[in-house]
PDB file of C-alpha atoms in Angstrom:
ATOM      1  CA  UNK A  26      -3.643  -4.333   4.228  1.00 79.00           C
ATOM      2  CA  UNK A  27      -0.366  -3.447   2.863  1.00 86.00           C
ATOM      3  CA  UNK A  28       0.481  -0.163   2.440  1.00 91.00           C
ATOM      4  CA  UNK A  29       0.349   1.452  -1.549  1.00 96.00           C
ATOM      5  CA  UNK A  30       2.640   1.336  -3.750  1.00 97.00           C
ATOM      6  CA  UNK A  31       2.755  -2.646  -3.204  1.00 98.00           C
ATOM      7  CA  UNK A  32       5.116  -4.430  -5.957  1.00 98.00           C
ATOM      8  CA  UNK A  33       6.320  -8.006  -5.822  1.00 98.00           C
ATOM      9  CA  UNK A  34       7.964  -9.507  -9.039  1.00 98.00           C
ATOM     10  CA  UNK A  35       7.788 -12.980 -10.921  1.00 98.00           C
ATOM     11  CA  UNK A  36      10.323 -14.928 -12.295  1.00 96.00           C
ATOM     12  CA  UNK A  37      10.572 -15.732 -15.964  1.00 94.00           C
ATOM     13  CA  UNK A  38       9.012 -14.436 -19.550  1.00 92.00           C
ATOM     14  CA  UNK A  39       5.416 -13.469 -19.406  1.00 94.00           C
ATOM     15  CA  UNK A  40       3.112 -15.248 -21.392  1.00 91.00           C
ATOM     16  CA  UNK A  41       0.411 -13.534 -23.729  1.00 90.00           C
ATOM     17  CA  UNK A  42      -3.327 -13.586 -23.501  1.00 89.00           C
ATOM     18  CA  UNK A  43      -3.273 -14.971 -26.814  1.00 90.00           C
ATOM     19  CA  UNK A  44      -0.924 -17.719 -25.952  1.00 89.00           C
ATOM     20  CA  UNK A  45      -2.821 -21.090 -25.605  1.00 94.00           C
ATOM     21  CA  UNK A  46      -4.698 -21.846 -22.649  1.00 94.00           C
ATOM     22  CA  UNK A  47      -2.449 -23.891 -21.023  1.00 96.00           C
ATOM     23  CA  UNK A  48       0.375 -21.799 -21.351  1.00 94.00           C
ATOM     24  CA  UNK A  49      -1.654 -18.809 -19.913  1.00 95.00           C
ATOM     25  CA  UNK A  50      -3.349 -20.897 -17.027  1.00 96.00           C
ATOM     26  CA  UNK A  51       0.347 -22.043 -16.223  1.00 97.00           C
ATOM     27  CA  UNK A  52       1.584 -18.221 -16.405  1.00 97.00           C
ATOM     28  CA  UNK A  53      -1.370 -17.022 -14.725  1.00 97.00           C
ATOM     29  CA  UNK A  54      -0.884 -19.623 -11.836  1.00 98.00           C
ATOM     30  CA  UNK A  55       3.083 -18.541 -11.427  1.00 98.00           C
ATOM     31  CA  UNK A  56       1.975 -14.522 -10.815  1.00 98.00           C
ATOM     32  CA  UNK A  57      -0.672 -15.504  -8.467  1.00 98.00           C
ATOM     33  CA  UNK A  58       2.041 -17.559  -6.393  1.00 98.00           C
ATOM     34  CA  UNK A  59       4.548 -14.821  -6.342  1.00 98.00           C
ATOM     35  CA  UNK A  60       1.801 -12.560  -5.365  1.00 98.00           C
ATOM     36  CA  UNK A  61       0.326 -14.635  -2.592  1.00 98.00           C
ATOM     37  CA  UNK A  62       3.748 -15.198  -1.327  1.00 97.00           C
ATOM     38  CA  UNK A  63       4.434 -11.333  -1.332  1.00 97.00           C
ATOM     39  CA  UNK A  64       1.054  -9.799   0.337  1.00 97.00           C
ATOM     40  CA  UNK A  65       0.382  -9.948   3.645  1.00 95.00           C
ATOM     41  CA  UNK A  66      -1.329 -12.701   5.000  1.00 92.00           C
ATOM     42  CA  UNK A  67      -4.769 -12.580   5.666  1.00 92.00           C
ATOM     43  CA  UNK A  68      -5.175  -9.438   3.994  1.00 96.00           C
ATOM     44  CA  UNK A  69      -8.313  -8.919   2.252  1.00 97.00           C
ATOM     45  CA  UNK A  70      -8.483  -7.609  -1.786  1.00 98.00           C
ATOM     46  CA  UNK A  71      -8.152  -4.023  -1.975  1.00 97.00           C
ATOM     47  CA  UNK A  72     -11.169  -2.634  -2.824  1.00 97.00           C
ATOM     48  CA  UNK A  73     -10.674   1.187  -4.170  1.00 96.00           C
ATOM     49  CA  UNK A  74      -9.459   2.524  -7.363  1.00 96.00           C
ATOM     50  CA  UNK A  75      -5.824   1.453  -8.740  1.00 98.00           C
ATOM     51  CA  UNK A  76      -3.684   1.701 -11.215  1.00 97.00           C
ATOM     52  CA  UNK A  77      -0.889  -0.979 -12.150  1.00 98.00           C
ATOM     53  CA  UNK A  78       2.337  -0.685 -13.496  1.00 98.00           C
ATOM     54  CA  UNK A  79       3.640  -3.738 -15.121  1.00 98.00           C
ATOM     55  CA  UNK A  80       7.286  -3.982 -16.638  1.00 96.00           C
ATOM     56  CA  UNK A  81       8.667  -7.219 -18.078  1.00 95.00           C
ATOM     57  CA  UNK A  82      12.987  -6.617 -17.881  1.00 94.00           C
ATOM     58  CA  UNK A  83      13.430  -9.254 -20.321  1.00 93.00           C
ATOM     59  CA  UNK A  84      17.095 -10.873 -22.309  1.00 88.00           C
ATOM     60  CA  UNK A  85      17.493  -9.421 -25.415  1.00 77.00           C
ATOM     61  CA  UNK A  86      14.769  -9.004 -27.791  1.00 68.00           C
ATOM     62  CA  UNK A  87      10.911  -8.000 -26.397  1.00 64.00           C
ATOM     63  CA  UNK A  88       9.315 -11.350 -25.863  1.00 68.00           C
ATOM     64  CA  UNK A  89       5.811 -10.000 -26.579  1.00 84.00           C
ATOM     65  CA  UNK A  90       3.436  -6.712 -27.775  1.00 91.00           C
ATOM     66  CA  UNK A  91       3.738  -5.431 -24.309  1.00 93.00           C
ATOM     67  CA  UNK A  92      -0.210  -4.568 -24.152  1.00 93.00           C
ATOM     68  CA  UNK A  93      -0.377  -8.670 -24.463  1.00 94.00           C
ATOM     69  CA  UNK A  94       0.905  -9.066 -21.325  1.00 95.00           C
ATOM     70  CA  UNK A  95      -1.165  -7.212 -18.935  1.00 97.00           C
ATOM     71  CA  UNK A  96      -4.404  -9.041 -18.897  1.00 96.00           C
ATOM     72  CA  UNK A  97      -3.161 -12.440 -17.894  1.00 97.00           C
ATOM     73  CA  UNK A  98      -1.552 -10.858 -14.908  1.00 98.00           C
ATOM     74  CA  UNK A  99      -4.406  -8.436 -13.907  1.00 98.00           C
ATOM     75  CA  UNK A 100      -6.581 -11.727 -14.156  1.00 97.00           C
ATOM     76  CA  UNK A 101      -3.641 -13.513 -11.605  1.00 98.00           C
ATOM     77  CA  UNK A 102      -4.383 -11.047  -9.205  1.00 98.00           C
ATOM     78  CA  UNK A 103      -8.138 -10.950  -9.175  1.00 98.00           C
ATOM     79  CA  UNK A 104      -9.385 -11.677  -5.683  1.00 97.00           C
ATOM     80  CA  UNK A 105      -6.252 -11.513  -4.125  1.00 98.00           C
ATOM     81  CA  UNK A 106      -4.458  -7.994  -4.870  1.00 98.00           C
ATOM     82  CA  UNK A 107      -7.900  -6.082  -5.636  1.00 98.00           C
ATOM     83  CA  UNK A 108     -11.415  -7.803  -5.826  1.00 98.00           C
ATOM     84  CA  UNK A 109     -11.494  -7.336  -9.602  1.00 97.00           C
ATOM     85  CA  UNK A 110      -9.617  -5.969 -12.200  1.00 96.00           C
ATOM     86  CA  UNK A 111     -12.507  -3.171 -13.295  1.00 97.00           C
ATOM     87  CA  UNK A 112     -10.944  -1.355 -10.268  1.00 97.00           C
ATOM     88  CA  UNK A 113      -7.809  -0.680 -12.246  1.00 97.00           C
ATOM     89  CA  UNK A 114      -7.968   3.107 -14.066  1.00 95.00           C
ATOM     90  CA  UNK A 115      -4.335   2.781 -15.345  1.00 95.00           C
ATOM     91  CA  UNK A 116      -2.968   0.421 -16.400  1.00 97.00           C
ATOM     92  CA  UNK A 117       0.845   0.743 -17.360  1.00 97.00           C
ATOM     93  CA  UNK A 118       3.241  -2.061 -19.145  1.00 96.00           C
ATOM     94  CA  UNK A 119       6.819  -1.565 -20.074  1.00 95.00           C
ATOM     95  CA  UNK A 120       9.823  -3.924 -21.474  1.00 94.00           C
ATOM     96  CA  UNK A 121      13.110  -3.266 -20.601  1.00 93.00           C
ATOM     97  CA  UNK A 122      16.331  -4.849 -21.731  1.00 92.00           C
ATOM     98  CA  UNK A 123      17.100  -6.748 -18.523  1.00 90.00           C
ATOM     99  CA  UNK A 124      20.942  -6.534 -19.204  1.00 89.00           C
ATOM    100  CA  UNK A 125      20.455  -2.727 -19.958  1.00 88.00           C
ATOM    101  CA  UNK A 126      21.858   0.112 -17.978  1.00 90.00           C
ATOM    102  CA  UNK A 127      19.923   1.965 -15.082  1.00 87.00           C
ATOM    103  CA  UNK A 128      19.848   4.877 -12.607  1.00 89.00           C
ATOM    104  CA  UNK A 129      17.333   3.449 -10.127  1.00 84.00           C
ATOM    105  CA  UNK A 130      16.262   5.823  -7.378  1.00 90.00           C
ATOM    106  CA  UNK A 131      14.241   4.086  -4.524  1.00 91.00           C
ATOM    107  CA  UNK A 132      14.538   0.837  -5.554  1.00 94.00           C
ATOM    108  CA  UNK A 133      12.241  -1.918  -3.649  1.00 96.00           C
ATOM    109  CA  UNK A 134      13.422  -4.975  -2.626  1.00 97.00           C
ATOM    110  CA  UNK A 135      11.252  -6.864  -4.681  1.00 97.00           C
ATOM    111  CA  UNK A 136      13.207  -5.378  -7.682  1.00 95.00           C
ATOM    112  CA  UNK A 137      16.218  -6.364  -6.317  1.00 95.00           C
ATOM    113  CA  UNK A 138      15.489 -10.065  -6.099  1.00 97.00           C
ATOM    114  CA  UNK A 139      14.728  -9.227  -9.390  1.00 96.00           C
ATOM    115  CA  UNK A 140      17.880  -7.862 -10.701  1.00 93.00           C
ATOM    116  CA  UNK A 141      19.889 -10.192  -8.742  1.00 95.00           C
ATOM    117  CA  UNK A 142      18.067 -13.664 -10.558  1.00 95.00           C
ATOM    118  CA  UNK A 143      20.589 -13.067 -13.004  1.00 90.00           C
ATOM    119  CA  UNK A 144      17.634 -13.478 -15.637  1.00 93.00           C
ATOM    120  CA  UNK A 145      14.010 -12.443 -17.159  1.00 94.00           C
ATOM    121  CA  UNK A 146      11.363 -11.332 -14.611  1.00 96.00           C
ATOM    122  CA  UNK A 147       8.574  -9.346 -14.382  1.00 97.00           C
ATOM    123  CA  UNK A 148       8.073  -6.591 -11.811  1.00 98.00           C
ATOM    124  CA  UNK A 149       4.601  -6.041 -10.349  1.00 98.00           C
ATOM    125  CA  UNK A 150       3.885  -2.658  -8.809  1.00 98.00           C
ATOM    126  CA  UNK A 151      -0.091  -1.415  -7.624  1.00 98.00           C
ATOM    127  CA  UNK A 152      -0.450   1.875  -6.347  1.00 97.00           C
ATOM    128  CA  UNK A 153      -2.936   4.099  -5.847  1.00 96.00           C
ATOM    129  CA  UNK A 154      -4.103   5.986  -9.224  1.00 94.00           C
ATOM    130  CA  UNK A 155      -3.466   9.914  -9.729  1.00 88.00           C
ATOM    131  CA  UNK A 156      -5.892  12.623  -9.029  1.00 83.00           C
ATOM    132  CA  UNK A 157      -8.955  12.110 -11.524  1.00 75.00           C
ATOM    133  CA  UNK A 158      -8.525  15.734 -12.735  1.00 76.00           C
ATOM    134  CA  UNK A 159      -5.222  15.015 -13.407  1.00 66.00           C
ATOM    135  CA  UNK A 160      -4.489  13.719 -17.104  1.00 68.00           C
ATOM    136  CA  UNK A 161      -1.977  11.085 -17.221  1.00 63.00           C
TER     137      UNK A 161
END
């Protein structure tokens, strides 16, 4: 099992859940690639409590409501990343000019394939959720 916080990223725009089934199953498809090629193999879904942060660094204008994004991907990693997506208690999106400026502290190298793609991607990160008495 790979160790938390785990974060991988996938190339391109992310697609919406209300974006037509193809489009989704196609989107869907691309995170679950970049995910299987990032966790370790023969790994088995994590199976406790998570939370996800999600954060699309996209060109120019937002390409979506960023709440629209999440499901598709939680859905991508079903089975894989966690057994199923009920164990996620936070769930966290964010869009980010991808040509904006940055102080990064700690950044993964997943993130920096992402930077360095010269173009829209989507960074993946699962970690283990805060203290339940603790209020986000």
């Amino acid at each position: 099992m790979p160790p938390l916080p785990w974060d991988f990223v996938v190339l391109g725009v992310p697609v919406s859940v209300q974006a037509k089934s193809t489009s989704r199953a196609r989107w869907k498809a691309s995170v679950r690639a970049a995910a299987e090629a990032a966790w370790p193999a023969d790994s088995p879904p994590l199976q406790d409590k998570l939370q996800i942060h999600v954060t699309c660094y996209h060109d120019s204008a937002p390409p979506l409501d960023v709440d629209n994004m999440l499901k598709p991907i939680q859905d991508a990693l079903n089975g894989l990343v966690y057994v199923d997506d009920e164990q996620l208690l936070d769930c966290h999106g964010h869009l980010r000019d991808v040509n904006g400026q940055y102080e990064v502290r700690g950044m993964t190298p997943a993130q920096a394939a992402g930077f360095v793609s010269n173009g829209p991607f989507v960074h993946i990160r699962v970690e283990s959720p805060p203290s339940p008495g603790r209020l986000p």
